[in-house]
């Protein structure tokens, strides 16, 4: 891997150019950050969990007709993916109020939303990934109105498929963040990762509001037992694949 050209190093992943044209290799790190990298740490085994969980979920979504960048998991923390040009938007889908939605609207944590909420944030660390209004999305013209509609439809469809998958694992899908990119033909496909770093996942068999948290909120809120929570997600997702 060290001989491969490093294209990009982010907070949780490194992307390399592979020997194949139009194929990148993604390496998932154990490094963890929160609050726009103001809090830093390591979650042992996180890279392997996030890579494996993402691989399984991308394959599930592909089987349901959602195009993704996933090609093959080549090691516990390495994945081959189609080369894409990432669209600099973070697409968040919410089923239950948590995180910034509760902080910024006053909705009570755990409120079940009447319908899934799709939100677009600008992917820009220097600006703190601000939430965009429809008018700002149109002003910035990162995507066309037609592409925006495709992103919204794909996000809602992915939510339905992921909810079904996680329900089978006795996990409640509270909210999650997606990233999309343009493939070599200009099609919009799902990229990045879907993991306990990018989703809020609650253990549906647990009623205690802290014990049920199986995602990066354990790190954000210093709740402890972070590794155990990530491993629980991995084993449920691996064992209960549909
Ligand atoms: N999220 C993410 N990366 C980000 C911001 C959010 O993966 O840079 C995920 C987060 O894990 C959660 C969802 O998107 O599952 C919604 O996050 P929220 O807006 O509530 O932000 P937070 O409360 O984490 O600041």
Short mmCIF file of C-alpha atoms and ligand atoms in Angstrom, two decimals:
data_model
loop_
_atom_site.label_atom_id
_atom_site.label_comp_id
_atom_site.label_asym_id
_atom_site.label_seq_id
_atom_site.Cartn_x
_atom_site.Cartn_y
_atom_site.Cartn_z
CA UNK A 1 0.00 0.00 0.00
CA UNK A 2 2.87 2.38 0.85
CA UNK A 3 3.95 2.31 -2.82
CA UNK A 4 0.52 3.57 -3.90
CA UNK A 5 0.04 7.27 -4.52
CA UNK A 6 -1.85 8.93 -1.67
CA UNK A 7 -4.59 11.11 -3.11
CA UNK A 8 -6.22 12.39 0.04
CA UNK A 9 -5.98 11.93 3.80
CA UNK A 10 -9.04 12.80 5.83
CA UNK A 11 -9.86 12.51 9.52
CA UNK A 12 -10.89 8.85 9.37
CA UNK A 13 -9.70 7.55 5.99
CA UNK A 14 -6.86 7.66 3.48
CA UNK A 15 -7.60 7.35 -0.25
CA UNK A 16 -4.91 5.93 -2.58
CA UNK A 17 -4.79 5.53 -6.33
CA UNK A 18 -4.81 1.79 -7.14
CA UNK A 19 -3.11 -0.05 -10.02
CA UNK A 20 -6.44 0.01 -11.90
CA UNK A 21 -7.65 3.16 -13.64
CA UNK A 22 -10.87 4.54 -12.15
CA UNK A 23 -10.36 2.50 -8.94
CA UNK A 24 -9.26 3.93 -5.61
CA UNK A 25 -8.22 2.08 -2.44
CA UNK A 26 -9.67 3.43 0.79
CA UNK A 27 -7.89 2.72 4.09
CA UNK A 28 -10.03 3.12 7.22
CA UNK A 29 -8.12 4.52 10.23
CA UNK A 30 -8.70 4.03 13.97
CA UNK A 31 -8.35 7.82 14.46
CA UNK A 32 -11.46 9.51 15.76
CA UNK A 33 -12.36 13.19 15.72
CA UNK A 34 -15.44 15.13 16.77
CA UNK A 35 -16.64 18.73 16.91
CA UNK A 36 -14.84 19.64 13.68
CA UNK A 37 -11.61 17.94 14.89
CA UNK A 38 -11.45 19.87 18.19
CA UNK A 39 -11.69 16.51 20.01
CA UNK A 40 -9.26 13.81 18.89
CA UNK A 41 -8.65 10.20 19.92
CA UNK A 42 -8.26 6.62 18.82
CA UNK A 43 -10.92 3.91 18.84
CA UNK A 44 -9.11 0.57 18.62
CA UNK A 45 -10.56 -1.60 15.86
CA UNK A 46 -12.71 1.23 14.47
CA UNK A 47 -11.13 1.08 11.00
CA UNK A 48 -11.97 -2.60 10.64
CA UNK A 49 -15.51 -2.16 11.97
CA UNK A 50 -16.27 0.84 9.74
CA UNK A 51 -14.80 -0.82 6.65
CA UNK A 52 -16.65 -4.10 7.23
CA UNK A 53 -19.98 -2.49 8.15
CA UNK A 54 -19.74 -0.13 5.15
CA UNK A 55 -18.92 -3.03 2.80
CA UNK A 56 -21.95 -5.01 3.97
CA UNK A 57 -24.29 -2.01 3.76
CA UNK A 58 -23.03 -0.94 0.32
CA UNK A 59 -23.61 -4.51 -0.95
CA UNK A 60 -27.10 -4.51 0.57
CA UNK A 61 -27.92 -1.17 -1.07
CA UNK A 62 -26.54 -2.36 -4.44
CA UNK A 63 -28.79 -5.43 -4.16
CA UNK A 64 -31.72 -3.00 -3.70
CA UNK A 65 -30.81 -1.03 -6.84
CA UNK A 66 -28.83 1.84 -5.29
CA UNK A 67 -25.62 2.60 -7.23
CA UNK A 68 -22.58 2.88 -4.90
CA UNK A 69 -18.82 3.26 -5.28
CA UNK A 70 -18.20 -0.12 -3.55
CA UNK A 71 -16.18 -2.73 -5.44
CA UNK A 72 -14.47 -5.10 -2.98
CA UNK A 73 -13.20 -5.35 0.61
CA UNK A 74 -9.55 -6.38 0.20
CA UNK A 75 -8.52 -6.39 3.89
CA UNK A 76 -10.34 -5.84 7.21
CA UNK A 77 -9.72 -2.09 6.88
CA UNK A 78 -9.24 -1.67 3.13
CA UNK A 79 -11.81 -1.30 0.37
CA UNK A 80 -11.57 -0.87 -3.39
CA UNK A 81 -14.00 1.72 -4.67
CA UNK A 82 -14.90 3.32 -7.98
CA UNK A 83 -13.12 6.63 -8.46
CA UNK A 84 -15.61 9.46 -8.03
CA UNK A 85 -15.54 13.23 -7.90
CA UNK A 86 -17.09 13.90 -4.50
CA UNK A 87 -19.97 16.39 -4.41
CA UNK A 88 -19.08 18.78 -1.54
CA UNK A 89 -22.40 18.29 0.28
CA UNK A 90 -23.13 16.23 3.40
CA UNK A 91 -26.61 14.79 2.99
CA UNK A 92 -28.12 14.04 6.41
CA UNK A 93 -31.27 11.95 6.81
CA UNK A 94 -33.08 11.94 10.16
CA UNK A 95 -35.82 9.64 11.47
CA UNK A 96 -35.58 10.58 15.16
CA UNK A 97 -34.51 13.91 16.67
CA UNK A 98 -30.95 13.94 18.04
CA UNK A 99 -27.71 15.92 17.79
CA UNK A 100 -27.81 19.28 16.06
CA UNK A 101 -31.55 18.95 15.32
CA UNK A 102 -32.36 18.90 19.04
CA UNK A 103 -29.75 21.58 19.84
CA UNK A 104 -30.93 23.96 17.13
CA UNK A 105 -34.71 23.45 17.18
CA UNK A 106 -35.49 22.53 20.79
CA UNK A 107 -37.13 19.27 19.68
CA UNK A 108 -36.76 16.70 22.46
CA UNK A 109 -34.15 13.97 22.00
CA UNK A 110 -35.87 10.84 20.73
CA UNK A 111 -38.86 12.56 19.11
CA UNK A 112 -39.97 10.40 16.19
CA UNK A 113 -40.23 12.65 13.14
CA UNK A 114 -43.55 12.53 11.22
CA UNK A 115 -41.54 11.89 8.05
CA UNK A 116 -37.82 11.52 7.36
CA UNK A 117 -36.00 14.85 7.17
CA UNK A 118 -33.33 15.33 4.48
CA UNK A 119 -30.85 18.14 5.09
CA UNK A 120 -27.91 19.44 3.04
CA UNK A 121 -24.75 20.72 4.73
CA UNK A 122 -21.79 22.30 2.93
CA UNK A 123 -18.79 19.97 3.16
CA UNK A 124 -16.26 22.59 4.23
CA UNK A 125 -14.34 22.14 7.51
CA UNK A 126 -13.03 25.73 7.47
CA UNK A 127 -16.63 27.00 7.46
CA UNK A 128 -17.77 24.39 10.01
CA UNK A 129 -20.00 22.44 7.54
CA UNK A 130 -22.97 24.89 7.69
CA UNK A 131 -26.57 23.79 7.14
CA UNK A 132 -27.74 25.15 3.76
CA UNK A 133 -31.14 26.56 2.94
CA UNK A 134 -32.71 25.74 -0.45
CA UNK A 135 -31.90 29.27 -1.62
CA UNK A 136 -28.26 28.96 -0.57
CA UNK A 137 -28.04 25.59 -2.33
CA UNK A 138 -29.31 27.22 -5.48
CA UNK A 139 -27.01 30.23 -5.01
CA UNK A 140 -23.90 28.06 -4.60
CA UNK A 141 -24.91 25.96 -7.65
CA UNK A 142 -22.86 22.95 -6.49
CA UNK A 143 -25.49 20.78 -8.16
CA UNK A 144 -28.31 21.55 -10.59
CA UNK A 145 -31.93 21.53 -9.35
CA UNK A 146 -32.39 18.18 -11.15
CA UNK A 147 -29.33 16.71 -9.42
CA UNK A 148 -30.56 18.03 -6.08
CA UNK A 149 -33.83 16.18 -6.63
CA UNK A 150 -31.90 12.98 -7.47
CA UNK A 151 -29.84 13.34 -4.27
CA UNK A 152 -32.98 13.82 -2.17
CA UNK A 153 -34.75 10.83 -3.74
CA UNK A 154 -31.68 8.62 -3.37
CA UNK A 155 -31.23 9.68 0.27
CA UNK A 156 -34.86 8.82 1.10
CA UNK A 157 -34.66 5.49 -0.70
CA UNK A 158 -31.35 4.62 1.04
CA UNK A 159 -33.03 5.49 4.35
CA UNK A 160 -35.86 3.01 3.68
CA UNK A 161 -33.42 0.22 2.79
CA UNK A 162 -31.11 0.94 5.73
CA UNK A 163 -34.02 1.13 8.19
CA UNK A 164 -35.16 -2.30 7.04
CA UNK A 165 -31.63 -3.73 7.33
CA UNK A 166 -31.00 -2.31 10.81
CA UNK A 167 -34.42 -3.31 12.10
CA UNK A 168 -33.44 -6.90 11.34
CA UNK A 169 -30.30 -6.34 13.48
CA UNK A 170 -32.42 -4.92 16.34
CA UNK A 171 -30.82 -1.52 15.79
CA UNK A 172 -32.78 1.74 15.45
CA UNK A 173 -31.47 4.02 12.69
CA UNK A 174 -31.80 7.49 14.25
CA UNK A 175 -29.97 9.57 11.61
CA UNK A 176 -27.00 9.37 9.26
CA UNK A 177 -24.81 11.31 6.84
CA UNK A 178 -24.22 10.39 3.21
CA UNK A 179 -21.81 11.63 0.58
CA UNK A 180 -22.29 11.24 -3.15
CA UNK A 181 -19.99 11.59 -6.14
CA UNK A 182 -19.94 11.60 -9.92
CA UNK A 183 -18.51 8.43 -11.49
CA UNK A 184 -16.49 8.42 -14.74
CA UNK A 185 -19.73 8.50 -16.76
CA UNK A 186 -21.12 11.46 -14.80
CA UNK A 187 -23.69 9.39 -12.89
CA UNK A 188 -24.42 10.23 -9.25
CA UNK A 189 -23.46 7.31 -7.00
CA UNK A 190 -23.27 6.82 -3.24
CA UNK A 191 -19.70 7.17 -1.90
CA UNK A 192 -17.76 7.59 1.38
CA UNK A 193 -18.85 5.22 4.22
CA UNK A 194 -21.90 4.16 6.23
CA UNK A 195 -20.71 3.23 9.70
CA UNK A 196 -21.09 3.94 13.43
CA UNK A 197 -18.98 7.07 12.71
CA UNK A 198 -21.56 8.47 10.31
CA UNK A 199 -24.86 7.10 11.70
CA UNK A 200 -26.64 7.35 15.03
CA UNK A 201 -27.52 3.77 15.94
CA UNK A 202 -29.49 2.80 19.04
CA UNK A 203 -29.69 -0.73 20.42
CA UNK A 204 -33.41 -1.52 20.07
CA UNK A 205 -33.16 -4.12 22.86
CA UNK A 206 -31.95 -1.51 25.38
CA UNK A 207 -34.16 1.20 26.89
CA UNK A 208 -31.51 3.06 28.91
CA UNK A 209 -30.81 6.27 26.93
CA UNK A 210 -27.02 6.02 27.37
CA UNK A 211 -26.57 2.24 27.24
CA UNK A 212 -28.47 2.06 23.92
CA UNK A 213 -25.98 4.30 22.07
CA UNK A 214 -23.85 2.21 19.65
CA UNK A 215 -22.17 4.98 17.62
CA UNK A 216 -19.74 7.88 17.71
CA UNK A 217 -21.88 9.72 20.27
CA UNK A 218 -20.13 7.47 22.87
CA UNK A 219 -16.88 9.20 21.85
CA UNK A 220 -18.41 12.67 21.45
CA UNK A 221 -20.02 12.49 24.91
CA UNK A 222 -17.26 10.49 26.70
CA UNK A 223 -19.66 7.67 27.55
CA UNK A 224 -16.99 4.92 27.62
CA UNK A 225 -17.23 1.38 26.21
CA UNK A 226 -16.77 2.82 22.72
CA UNK A 227 -14.90 -0.19 21.29
CA UNK A 228 -17.53 -2.60 22.66
CA UNK A 229 -20.33 -0.59 21.02
CA UNK A 230 -18.58 -0.58 17.62
CA UNK A 231 -17.94 -4.34 17.88
CA UNK A 232 -21.61 -4.91 18.77
CA UNK A 233 -22.65 -3.11 15.57
CA UNK A 234 -20.17 -5.17 13.55
CA UNK A 235 -21.36 -8.49 14.97
CA UNK A 236 -25.08 -7.66 14.59
CA UNK A 237 -24.60 -6.42 11.02
CA UNK A 238 -22.39 -9.39 10.08
CA UNK A 239 -24.60 -12.03 11.73
CA UNK A 240 -27.99 -10.71 10.64
CA UNK A 241 -27.35 -9.90 6.99
CA UNK A 242 -30.53 -10.19 4.94
N1 LIG B 1 -22.42 13.37 10.72
C1 LIG B 1 -21.26 12.91 10.13
N2 LIG B 1 -20.28 13.81 9.84
C2 LIG B 1 -20.40 15.14 10.07
C3 LIG B 1 -21.58 15.61 10.67
C4 LIG B 1 -22.58 14.70 11.00
O1 LIG B 1 -21.11 11.72 9.88
O2 LIG B 1 -19.46 15.91 9.76
C5 LIG B 1 -23.50 12.43 11.05
C6 LIG B 1 -23.65 12.22 12.56
O3 LIG B 1 -22.89 11.10 12.99
C7 LIG B 1 -25.13 11.95 12.69
C8 LIG B 1 -25.76 12.75 11.54
O4 LIG B 1 -24.72 12.98 10.61
O5 LIG B 1 -25.40 10.57 12.48
C9 LIG B 1 -26.38 14.06 11.99
O6 LIG B 1 -25.41 14.80 12.70
P1 LIG B 1 -25.82 16.17 13.44
O7 LIG B 1 -26.16 17.20 12.41
O8 LIG B 1 -26.83 15.88 14.46
O9 LIG B 1 -24.46 16.68 14.04
P2 LIG B 1 -23.78 16.54 15.47
O10 LIG B 1 -24.83 16.54 16.52
O11 LIG B 1 -23.02 15.26 15.38
O12 LIG B 1 -22.90 17.74 15.52
#
